[in-house]
Coordinates of C-alpha atoms in Angstrom, one line a residue:
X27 CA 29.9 -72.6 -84.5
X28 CA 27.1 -73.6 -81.8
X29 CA 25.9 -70.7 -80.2
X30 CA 25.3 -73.1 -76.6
X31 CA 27.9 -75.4 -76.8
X32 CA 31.5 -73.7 -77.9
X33 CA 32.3 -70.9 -75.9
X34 CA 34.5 -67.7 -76.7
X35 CA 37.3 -68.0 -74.2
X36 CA 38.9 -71.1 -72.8
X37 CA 37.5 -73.0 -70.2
X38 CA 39.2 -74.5 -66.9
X39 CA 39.2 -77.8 -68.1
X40 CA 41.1 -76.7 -71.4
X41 CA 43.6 -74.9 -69.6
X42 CA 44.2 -77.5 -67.1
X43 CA 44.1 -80.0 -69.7
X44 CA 41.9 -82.3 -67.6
X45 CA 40.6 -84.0 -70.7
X46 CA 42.7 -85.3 -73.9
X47 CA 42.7 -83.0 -76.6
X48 CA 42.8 -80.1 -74.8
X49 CA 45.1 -77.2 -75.4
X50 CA 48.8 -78.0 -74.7
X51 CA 50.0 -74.5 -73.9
X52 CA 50.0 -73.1 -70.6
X53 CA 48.6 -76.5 -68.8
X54 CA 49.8 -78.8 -66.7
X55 CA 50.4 -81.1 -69.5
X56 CA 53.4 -79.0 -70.7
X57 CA 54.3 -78.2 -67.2
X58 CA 54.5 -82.3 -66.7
X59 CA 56.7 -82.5 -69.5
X60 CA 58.9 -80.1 -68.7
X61 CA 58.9 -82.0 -65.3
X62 CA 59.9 -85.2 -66.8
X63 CA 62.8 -84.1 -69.0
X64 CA 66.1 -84.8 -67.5
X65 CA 69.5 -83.8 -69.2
X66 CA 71.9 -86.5 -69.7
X67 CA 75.4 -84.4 -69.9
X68 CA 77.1 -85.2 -73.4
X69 CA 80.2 -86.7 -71.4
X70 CA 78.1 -88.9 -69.7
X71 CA 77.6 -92.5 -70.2
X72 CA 74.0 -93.3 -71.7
X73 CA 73.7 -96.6 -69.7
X74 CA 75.4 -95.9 -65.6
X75 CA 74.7 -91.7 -66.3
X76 CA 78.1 -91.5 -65.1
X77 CA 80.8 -89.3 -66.7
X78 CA 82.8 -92.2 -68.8
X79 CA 86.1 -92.8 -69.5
X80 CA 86.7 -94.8 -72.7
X81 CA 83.6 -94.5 -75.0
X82 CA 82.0 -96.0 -77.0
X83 CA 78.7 -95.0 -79.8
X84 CA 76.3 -96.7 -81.6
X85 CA 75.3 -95.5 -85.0
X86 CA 73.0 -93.2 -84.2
X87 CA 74.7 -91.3 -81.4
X88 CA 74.1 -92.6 -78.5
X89 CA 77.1 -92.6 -75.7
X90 CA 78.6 -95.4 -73.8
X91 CA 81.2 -96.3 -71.5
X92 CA 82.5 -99.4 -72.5
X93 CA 82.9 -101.2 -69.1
X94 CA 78.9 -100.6 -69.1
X95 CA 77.4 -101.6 -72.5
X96 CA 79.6 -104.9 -73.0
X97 CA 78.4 -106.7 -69.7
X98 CA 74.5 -105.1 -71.1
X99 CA 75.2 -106.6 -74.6
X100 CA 76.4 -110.0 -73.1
X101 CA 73.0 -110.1 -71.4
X102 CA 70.0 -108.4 -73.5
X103 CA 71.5 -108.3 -76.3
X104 CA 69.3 -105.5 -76.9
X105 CA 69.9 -101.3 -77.4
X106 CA 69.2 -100.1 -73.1
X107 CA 67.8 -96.6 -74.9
X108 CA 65.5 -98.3 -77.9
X109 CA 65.2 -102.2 -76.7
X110 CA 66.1 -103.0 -80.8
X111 CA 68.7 -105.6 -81.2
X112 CA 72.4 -104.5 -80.7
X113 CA 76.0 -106.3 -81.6
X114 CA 79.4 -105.4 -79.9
X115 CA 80.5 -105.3 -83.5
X116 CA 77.9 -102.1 -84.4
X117 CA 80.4 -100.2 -81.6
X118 CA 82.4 -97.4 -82.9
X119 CA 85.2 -96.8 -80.3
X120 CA 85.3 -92.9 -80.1
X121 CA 88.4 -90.7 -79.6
X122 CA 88.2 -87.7 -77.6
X123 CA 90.6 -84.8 -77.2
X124 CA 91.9 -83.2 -74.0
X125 CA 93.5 -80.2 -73.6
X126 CA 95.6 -78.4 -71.0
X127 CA 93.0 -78.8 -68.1
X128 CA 92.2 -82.3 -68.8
X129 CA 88.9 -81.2 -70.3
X130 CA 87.2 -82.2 -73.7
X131 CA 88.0 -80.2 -76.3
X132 CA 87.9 -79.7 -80.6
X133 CA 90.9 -80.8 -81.7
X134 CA 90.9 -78.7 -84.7
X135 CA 89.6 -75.3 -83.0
X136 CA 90.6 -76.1 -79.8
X137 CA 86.9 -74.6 -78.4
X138 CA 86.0 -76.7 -75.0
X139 CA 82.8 -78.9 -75.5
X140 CA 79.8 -78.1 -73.5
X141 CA 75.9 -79.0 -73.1
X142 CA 75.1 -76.4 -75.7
X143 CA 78.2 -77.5 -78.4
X144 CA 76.8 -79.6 -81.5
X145 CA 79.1 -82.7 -81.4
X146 CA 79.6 -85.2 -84.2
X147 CA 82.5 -88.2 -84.9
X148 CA 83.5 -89.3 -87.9
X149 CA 82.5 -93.1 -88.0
X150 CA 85.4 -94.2 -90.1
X151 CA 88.4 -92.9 -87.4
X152 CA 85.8 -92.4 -84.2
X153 CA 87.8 -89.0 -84.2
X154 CA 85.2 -86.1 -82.5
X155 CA 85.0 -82.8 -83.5
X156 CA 83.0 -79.8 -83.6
X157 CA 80.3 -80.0 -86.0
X158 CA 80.7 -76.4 -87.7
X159 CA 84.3 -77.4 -88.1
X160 CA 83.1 -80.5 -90.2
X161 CA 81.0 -78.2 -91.5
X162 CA 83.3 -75.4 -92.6
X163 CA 86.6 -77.5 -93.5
X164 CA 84.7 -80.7 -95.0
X165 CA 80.8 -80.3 -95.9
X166 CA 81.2 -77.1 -97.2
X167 CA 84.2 -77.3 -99.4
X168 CA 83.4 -81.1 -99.9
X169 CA 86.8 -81.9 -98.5
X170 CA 86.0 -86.2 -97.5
X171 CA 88.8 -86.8 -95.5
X172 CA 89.4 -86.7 -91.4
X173 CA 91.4 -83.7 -90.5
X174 CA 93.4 -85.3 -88.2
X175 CA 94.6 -88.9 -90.0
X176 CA 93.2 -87.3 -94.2
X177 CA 91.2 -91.0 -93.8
X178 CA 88.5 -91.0 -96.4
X179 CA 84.8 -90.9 -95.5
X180 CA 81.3 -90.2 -96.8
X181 CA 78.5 -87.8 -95.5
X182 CA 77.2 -91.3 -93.8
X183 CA 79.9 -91.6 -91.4
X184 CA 79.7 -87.9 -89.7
X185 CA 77.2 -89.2 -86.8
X186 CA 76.0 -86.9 -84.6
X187 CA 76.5 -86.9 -80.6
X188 CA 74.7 -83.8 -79.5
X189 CA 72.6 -81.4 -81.0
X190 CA 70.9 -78.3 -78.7
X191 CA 68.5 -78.1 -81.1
X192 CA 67.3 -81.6 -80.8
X193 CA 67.4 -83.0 -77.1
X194 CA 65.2 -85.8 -77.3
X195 CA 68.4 -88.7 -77.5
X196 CA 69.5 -86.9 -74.2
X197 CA 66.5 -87.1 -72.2
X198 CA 67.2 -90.5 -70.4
X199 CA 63.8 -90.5 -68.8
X200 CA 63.2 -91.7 -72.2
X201 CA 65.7 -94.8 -72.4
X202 CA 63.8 -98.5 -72.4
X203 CA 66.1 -99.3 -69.6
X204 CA 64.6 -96.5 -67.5
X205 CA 61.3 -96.7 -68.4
X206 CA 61.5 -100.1 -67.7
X207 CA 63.3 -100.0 -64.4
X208 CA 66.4 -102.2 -65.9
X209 CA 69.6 -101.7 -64.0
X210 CA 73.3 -102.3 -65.8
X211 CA 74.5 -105.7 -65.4
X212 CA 78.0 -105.3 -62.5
X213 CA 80.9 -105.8 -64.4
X214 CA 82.5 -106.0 -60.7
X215 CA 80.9 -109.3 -60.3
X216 CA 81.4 -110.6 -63.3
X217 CA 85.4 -111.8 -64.3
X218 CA 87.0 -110.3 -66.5
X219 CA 86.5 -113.6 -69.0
X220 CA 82.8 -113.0 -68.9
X221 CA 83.0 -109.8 -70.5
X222 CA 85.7 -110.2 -72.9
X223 CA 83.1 -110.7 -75.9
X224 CA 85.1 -111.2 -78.8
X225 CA 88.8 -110.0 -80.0
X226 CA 88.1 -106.4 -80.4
X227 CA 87.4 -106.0 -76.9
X228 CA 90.2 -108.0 -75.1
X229 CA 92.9 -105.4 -76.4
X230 CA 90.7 -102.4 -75.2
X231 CA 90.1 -104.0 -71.9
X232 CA 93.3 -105.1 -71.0
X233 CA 94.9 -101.6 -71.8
X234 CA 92.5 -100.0 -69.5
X235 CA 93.9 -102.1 -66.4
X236 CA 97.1 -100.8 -67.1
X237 CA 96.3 -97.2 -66.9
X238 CA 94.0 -97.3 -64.6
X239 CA 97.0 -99.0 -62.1
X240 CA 99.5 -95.9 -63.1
X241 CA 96.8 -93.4 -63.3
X242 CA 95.7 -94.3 -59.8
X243 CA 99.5 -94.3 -58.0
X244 CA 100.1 -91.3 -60.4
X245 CA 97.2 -89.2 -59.4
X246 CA 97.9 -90.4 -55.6
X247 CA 101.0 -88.5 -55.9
X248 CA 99.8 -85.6 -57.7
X249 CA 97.5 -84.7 -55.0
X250 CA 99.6 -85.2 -52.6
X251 CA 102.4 -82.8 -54.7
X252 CA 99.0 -80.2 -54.8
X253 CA 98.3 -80.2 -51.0
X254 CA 102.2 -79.5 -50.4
X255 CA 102.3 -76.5 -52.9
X256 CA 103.6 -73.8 -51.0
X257 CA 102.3 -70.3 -50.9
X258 CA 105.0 -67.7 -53.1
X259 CA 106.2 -65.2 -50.9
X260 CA 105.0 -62.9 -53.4
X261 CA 101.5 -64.1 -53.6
X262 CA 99.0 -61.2 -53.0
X263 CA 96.0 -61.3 -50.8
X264 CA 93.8 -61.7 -53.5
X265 CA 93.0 -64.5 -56.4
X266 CA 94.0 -63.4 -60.3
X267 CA 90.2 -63.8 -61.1
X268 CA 90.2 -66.1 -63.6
X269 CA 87.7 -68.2 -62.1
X270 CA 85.1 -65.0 -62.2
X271 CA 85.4 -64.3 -65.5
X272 CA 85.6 -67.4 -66.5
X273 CA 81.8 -67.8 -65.6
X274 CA 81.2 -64.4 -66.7
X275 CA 82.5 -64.2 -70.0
X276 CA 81.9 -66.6 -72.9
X277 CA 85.1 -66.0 -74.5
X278 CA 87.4 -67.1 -71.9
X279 CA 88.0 -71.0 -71.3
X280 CA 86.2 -72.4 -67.8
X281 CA 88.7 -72.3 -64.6
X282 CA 87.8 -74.1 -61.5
X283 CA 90.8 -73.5 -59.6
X284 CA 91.7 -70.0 -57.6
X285 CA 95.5 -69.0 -58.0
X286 CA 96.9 -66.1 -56.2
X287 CA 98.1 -63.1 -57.9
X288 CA 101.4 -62.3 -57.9
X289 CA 103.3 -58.9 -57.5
X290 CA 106.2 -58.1 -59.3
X291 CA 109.1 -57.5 -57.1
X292 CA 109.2 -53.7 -56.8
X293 CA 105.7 -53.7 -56.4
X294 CA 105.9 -56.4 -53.7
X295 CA 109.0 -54.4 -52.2
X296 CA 107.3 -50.9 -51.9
X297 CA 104.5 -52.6 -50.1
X298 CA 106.8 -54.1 -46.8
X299 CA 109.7 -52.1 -47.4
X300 CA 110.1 -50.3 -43.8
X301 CA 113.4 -48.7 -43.0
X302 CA 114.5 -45.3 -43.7
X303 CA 117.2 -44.0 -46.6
X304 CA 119.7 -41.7 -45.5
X305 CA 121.6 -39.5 -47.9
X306 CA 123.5 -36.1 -48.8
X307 CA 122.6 -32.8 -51.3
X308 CA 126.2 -31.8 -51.4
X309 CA 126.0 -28.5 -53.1
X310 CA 128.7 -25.7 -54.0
X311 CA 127.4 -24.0 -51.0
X312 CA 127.4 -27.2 -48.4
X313 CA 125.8 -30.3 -47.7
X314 CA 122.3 -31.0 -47.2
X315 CA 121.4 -33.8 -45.1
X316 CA 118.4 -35.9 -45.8
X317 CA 116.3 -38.5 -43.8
X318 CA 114.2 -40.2 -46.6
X319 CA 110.9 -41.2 -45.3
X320 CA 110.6 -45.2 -47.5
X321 CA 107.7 -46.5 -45.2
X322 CA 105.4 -43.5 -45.8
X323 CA 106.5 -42.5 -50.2
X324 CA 108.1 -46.4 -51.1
X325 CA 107.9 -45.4 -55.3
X326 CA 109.3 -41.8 -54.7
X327 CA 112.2 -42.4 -52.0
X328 CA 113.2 -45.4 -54.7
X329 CA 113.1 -42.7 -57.8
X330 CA 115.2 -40.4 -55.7
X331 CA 118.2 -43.0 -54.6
X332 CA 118.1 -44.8 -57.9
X333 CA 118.4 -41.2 -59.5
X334 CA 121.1 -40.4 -57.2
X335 CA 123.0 -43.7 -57.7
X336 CA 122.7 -43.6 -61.2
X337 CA 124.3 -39.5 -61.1
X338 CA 121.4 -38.2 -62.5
X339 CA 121.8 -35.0 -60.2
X340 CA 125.2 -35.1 -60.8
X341 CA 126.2 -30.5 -61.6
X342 CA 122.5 -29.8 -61.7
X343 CA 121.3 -26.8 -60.6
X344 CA 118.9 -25.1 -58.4
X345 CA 116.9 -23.0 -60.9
X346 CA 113.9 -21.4 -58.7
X347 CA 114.3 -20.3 -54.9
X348 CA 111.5 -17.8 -53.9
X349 CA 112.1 -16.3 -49.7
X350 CA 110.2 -17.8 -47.1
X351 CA 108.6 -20.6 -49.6
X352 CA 111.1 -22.9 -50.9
X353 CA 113.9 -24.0 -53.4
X354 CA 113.5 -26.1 -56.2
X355 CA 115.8 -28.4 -58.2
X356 CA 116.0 -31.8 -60.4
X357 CA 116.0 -30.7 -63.3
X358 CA 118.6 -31.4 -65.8
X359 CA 117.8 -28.8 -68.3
X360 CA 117.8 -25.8 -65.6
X361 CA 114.3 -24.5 -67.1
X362 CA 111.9 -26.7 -64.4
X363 CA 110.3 -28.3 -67.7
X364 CA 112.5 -31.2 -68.2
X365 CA 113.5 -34.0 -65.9
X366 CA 112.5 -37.7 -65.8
X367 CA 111.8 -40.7 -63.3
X368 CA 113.7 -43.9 -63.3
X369 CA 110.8 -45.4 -64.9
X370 CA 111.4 -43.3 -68.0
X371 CA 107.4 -42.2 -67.0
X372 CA 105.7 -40.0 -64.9
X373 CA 104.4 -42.0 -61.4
X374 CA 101.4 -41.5 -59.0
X375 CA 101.4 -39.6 -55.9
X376 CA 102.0 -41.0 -52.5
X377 CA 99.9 -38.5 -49.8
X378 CA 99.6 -39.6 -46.8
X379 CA 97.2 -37.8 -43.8
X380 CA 99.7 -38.0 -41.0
X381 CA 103.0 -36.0 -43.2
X382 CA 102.6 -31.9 -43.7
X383 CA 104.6 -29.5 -45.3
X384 CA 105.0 -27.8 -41.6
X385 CA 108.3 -26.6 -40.8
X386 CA 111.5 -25.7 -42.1
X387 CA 113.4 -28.2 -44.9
X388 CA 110.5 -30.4 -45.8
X389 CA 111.7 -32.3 -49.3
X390 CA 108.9 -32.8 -51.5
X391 CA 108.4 -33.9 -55.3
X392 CA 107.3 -31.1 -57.6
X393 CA 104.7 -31.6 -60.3
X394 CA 102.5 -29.8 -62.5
X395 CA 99.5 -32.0 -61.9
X396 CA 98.1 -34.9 -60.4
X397 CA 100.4 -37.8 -60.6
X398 CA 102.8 -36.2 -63.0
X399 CA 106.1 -36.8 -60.9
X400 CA 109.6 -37.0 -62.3
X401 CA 112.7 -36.3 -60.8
X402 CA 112.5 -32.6 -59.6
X403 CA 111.7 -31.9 -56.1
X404 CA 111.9 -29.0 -53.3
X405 CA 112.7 -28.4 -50.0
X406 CA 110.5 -25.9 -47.8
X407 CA 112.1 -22.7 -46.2
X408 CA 109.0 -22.6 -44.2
X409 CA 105.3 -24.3 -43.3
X410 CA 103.3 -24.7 -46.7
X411 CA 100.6 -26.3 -45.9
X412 CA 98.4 -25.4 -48.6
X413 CA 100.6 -27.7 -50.9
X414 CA 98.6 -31.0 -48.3
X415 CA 97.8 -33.6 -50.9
X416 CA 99.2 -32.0 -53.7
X417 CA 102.7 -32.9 -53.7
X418 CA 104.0 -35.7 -52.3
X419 CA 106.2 -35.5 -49.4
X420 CA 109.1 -38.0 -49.3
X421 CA 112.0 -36.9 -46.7
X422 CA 113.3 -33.8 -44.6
X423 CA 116.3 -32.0 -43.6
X424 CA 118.4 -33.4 -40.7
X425 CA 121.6 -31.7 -41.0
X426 CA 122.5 -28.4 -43.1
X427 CA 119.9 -26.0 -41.9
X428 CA 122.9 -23.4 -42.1
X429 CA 123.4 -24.4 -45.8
X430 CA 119.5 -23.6 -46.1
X431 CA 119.6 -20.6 -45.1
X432 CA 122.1 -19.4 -46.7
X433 CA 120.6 -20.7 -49.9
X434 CA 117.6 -18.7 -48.9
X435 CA 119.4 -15.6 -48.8
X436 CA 120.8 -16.3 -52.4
X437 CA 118.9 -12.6 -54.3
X438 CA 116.8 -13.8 -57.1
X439 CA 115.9 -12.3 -60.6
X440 CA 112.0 -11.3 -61.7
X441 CA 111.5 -15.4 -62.6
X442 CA 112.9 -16.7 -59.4
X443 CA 116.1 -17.7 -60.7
X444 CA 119.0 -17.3 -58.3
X445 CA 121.3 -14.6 -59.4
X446 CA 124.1 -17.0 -58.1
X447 CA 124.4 -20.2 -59.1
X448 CA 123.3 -22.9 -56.9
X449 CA 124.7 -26.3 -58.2
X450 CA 124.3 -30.0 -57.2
X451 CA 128.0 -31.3 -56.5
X452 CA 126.2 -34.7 -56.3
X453 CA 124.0 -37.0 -54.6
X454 CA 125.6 -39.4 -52.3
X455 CA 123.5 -42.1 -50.7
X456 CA 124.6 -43.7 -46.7
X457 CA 121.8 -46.1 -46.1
X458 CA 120.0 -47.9 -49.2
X459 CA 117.5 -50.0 -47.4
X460 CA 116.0 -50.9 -51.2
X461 CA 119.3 -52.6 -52.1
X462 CA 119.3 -54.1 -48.2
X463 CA 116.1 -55.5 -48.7
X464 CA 116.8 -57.0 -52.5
X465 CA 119.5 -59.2 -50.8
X466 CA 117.1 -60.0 -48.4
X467 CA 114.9 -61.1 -51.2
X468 CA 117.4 -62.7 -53.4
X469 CA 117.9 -64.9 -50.3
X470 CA 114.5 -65.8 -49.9
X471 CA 113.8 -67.0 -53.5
X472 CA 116.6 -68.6 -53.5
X473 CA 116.3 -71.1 -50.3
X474 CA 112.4 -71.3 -52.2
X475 CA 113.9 -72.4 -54.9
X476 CA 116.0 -74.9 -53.4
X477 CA 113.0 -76.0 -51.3
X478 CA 110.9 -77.0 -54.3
X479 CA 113.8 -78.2 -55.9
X480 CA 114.2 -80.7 -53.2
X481 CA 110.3 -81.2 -52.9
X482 CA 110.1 -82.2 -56.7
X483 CA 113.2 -84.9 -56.4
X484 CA 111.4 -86.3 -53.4
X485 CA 108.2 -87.0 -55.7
X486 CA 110.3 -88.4 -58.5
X487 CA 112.0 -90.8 -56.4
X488 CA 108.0 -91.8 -55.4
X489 CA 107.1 -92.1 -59.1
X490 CA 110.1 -94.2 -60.1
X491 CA 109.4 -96.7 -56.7
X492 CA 105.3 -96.7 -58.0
X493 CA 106.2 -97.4 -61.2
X494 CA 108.6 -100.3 -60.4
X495 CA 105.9 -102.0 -57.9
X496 CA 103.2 -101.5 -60.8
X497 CA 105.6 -103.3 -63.5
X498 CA 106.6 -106.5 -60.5
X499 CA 102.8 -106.9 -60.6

């Protein structure tokens, strides 16, 4: 090389690429072109850049609604992305799938089409699929038939819609039309007559009246139906998320809509239950009166009555008292390993800051761990306040502090176990306000239910009259 004129670095003017024939990376050059491209969406018409409704393709790919390429044939005569010379006739009328959500889909995987999906129709049926689906269930096994109708076709007829890899069909900065600053004919100003071209096109355009008259009183009333849905009394304050991870996780179909969550009903019932239970210990030695606490321990005052309904406490015993500490009970098997909840399963703790084991006949739920509750439980002889926040507190004595006592006095063996036995006659329940508030709740779904009942009638009787104005026309 010249020792004067080629240098060993690259100048401004080759990075800038001021001159042709300059480098390419890093300039403006590439920056320009990166400028220029713009995306056309691949359920976009070509032609208006408008997301179509009934399309259409030519044979090498390229999109079209058909309200938008007729009226352009009728008057160029010409491709609007090449400028070549294109007939009606070279139109393959292209079926697309929907699912659920109203969005496009495979019809054989089911997968949602996106920007970055490779796309392809099989000429012979204008059915679209995914293209690794053509590839894995026809090219590959050389199975030549659609997998939707088994109609015969050749390797010719798979035409390709979108490919990520190759973007330069979707780059309408591209198009003649654009280039050229051509605008789509108005097929609003034409009549109808003008764009009926030949045969093939009357029957496509005449359907497409028709349901665009019942889609448009039919949607009408849809979104009228939506902005009338009424919240569930159940909902809870916050969304089920699918939305979130929709965006955030490639396997999960795309959600644009926000539903609430809903509780279950015992969940939803622990959170606004408020009243208090009310119930009696009767033991061989006397009745113990409780005052069940539901607002502050909802889950454990609900084990307890259930329990007690059910006559789970029905001749158990007490099987530890230790003096000026507490008595303990619940367990069916009399050895304080047994016992279970109502859910068949141990349940979480309910502490709250403002309830201490201070005082005399405190009923608590016994454990041996962190949310490992069942169905035994204690009452205090005395303050215990080292057991704060480690078992949950759930009622306390209101009548029987007699009976207590002489409970207390009860002598004991080495293990704690009361020389005497101390049985449970039975549970009996006064004031249920779980069962109270069921009714309550049976109530309310039920006028619901009768509400939306009478809400959906209402917008079937405004179908039927749509539908009989649309067919009078």
């Amino acid at each position: 090389m010249g020792r004067k004129s080629d240098k060993m670095y690259i100048t401004h003017s080759e990075w800038s690429n001021e001159f042709e024939g300059g480098m390419s990376f890093g300039g403006c050059k590439v920056r320009k072109q990166k400028e220029n491209f713009k995306r056309l969406p691949f359920d976009c018409c070509a032609l208006s850049l408008q997301p179509f409704e009934h399309p259409m393709c030519t044979p090498d790919g390229t999109v079209f609604e058909l309200m938008n390429i007729v009226p352009w044939l009728k008057k160029y005569g010409t491709s609007p992305i090449t400028g070549e010379k294109l007939s009606a006739k070279s139109l393959i009328k292209l079926n697309y799938a929907k699912n659920a959500k109203g969005k496009y889909h495979c019809p054989v995987s089911f997968k949602e089409f996106t920007d970055n999906t490779k796309i392809a129709a099989i000429r012979t049926t204008g059915n679209v699929y995914e293209y690794d689906i053509i590839e894995k269930l026809n090219i590959k096994p050389k199975y030549w038939k659609d997998l939707l109708t088994d109609e015969p076709f050749t390797r010719k007829d798979i035409i390709i819609l979108q490919d990520p890899q190759n973007l330069d069909n979707k780059n309408y900065t591209n198009y003649y039309y654009f280039k050229k600053g051509m605008k789509a004919p108005n097929q609003n100003d034409d009549d109808d007559s003008n764009i009926n071209s030949n045969k093939a096109t009357d029957k496509i355009l005449n359907s497409i009246k028709k349901t665009k008259e019942t889609s448009s009183s039919s949607t009408s009333d849809n979104s009228l139906i939506a902005s009338k849905a009424k919240k569930a009394y159940n909902a809870a304050p916050y969304s089920q998320g699918k939305v979130s991870a929709s965006f955030t996780s490639t396997a999960l179909s795309i959600e644009t809509k926000n539903e609430y969550a809903l509780f279950d009903k015992e969940e939803y019932m622990f959170k606004h239950i408020k009243d208090k239970g009310y119930c009696s210990i009767k033991t061989n030695y006397g009745d113990l009166n409780i005052e069940l606490n539901c607002k502050a321990a909802p889950r454990t005052c609900y084990n307890f009555i259930m329990l007690s309904k059910k006559g789970y406490y029905k001749n158990v015993i007490f099987h530890r008292s230790i003096k000026h500490f507490m008595i303990q009970g619940g367990d069916p098997t009399g050895t304080g390993r047994g016992g279970e909840s109502i859910w068949k399963k141990e349940f979480p703790d309910e502490f709250k800051s403002n309830l201490s084991h201070k005082g005399r006949g405190i009923l608590s739920m016994a454990n041996h761990g962190k949310d490992t509750n069942g169905s035994q439980f204690f009452i205090t002889y005395r303050s215990c306040t080292h057991l704060d926040n480690k078992h949950t507190i759930f009622g306390k004595l209101v009548g029987g502090l007699e009976v207590l006592s002489k409970l207390e006095a009860i002598p004991t063996d080495d293990q704690d176990r009361p020389l005497q036995e101390i049985k449970i006659k039975d549970v009996v329940v006064f004031i249920d306000p779980y069962e109270k508030f069921e009714e309550e709740l049976k109530e309310k779904e039920k006028q619901q239910k009768e509400a939306e009942d009478k809400e959906k009638r209402k917008n079937e009787k405004v179908n039927y009259q749509n539908q009989k104005k649309i067919k009078k026309k």
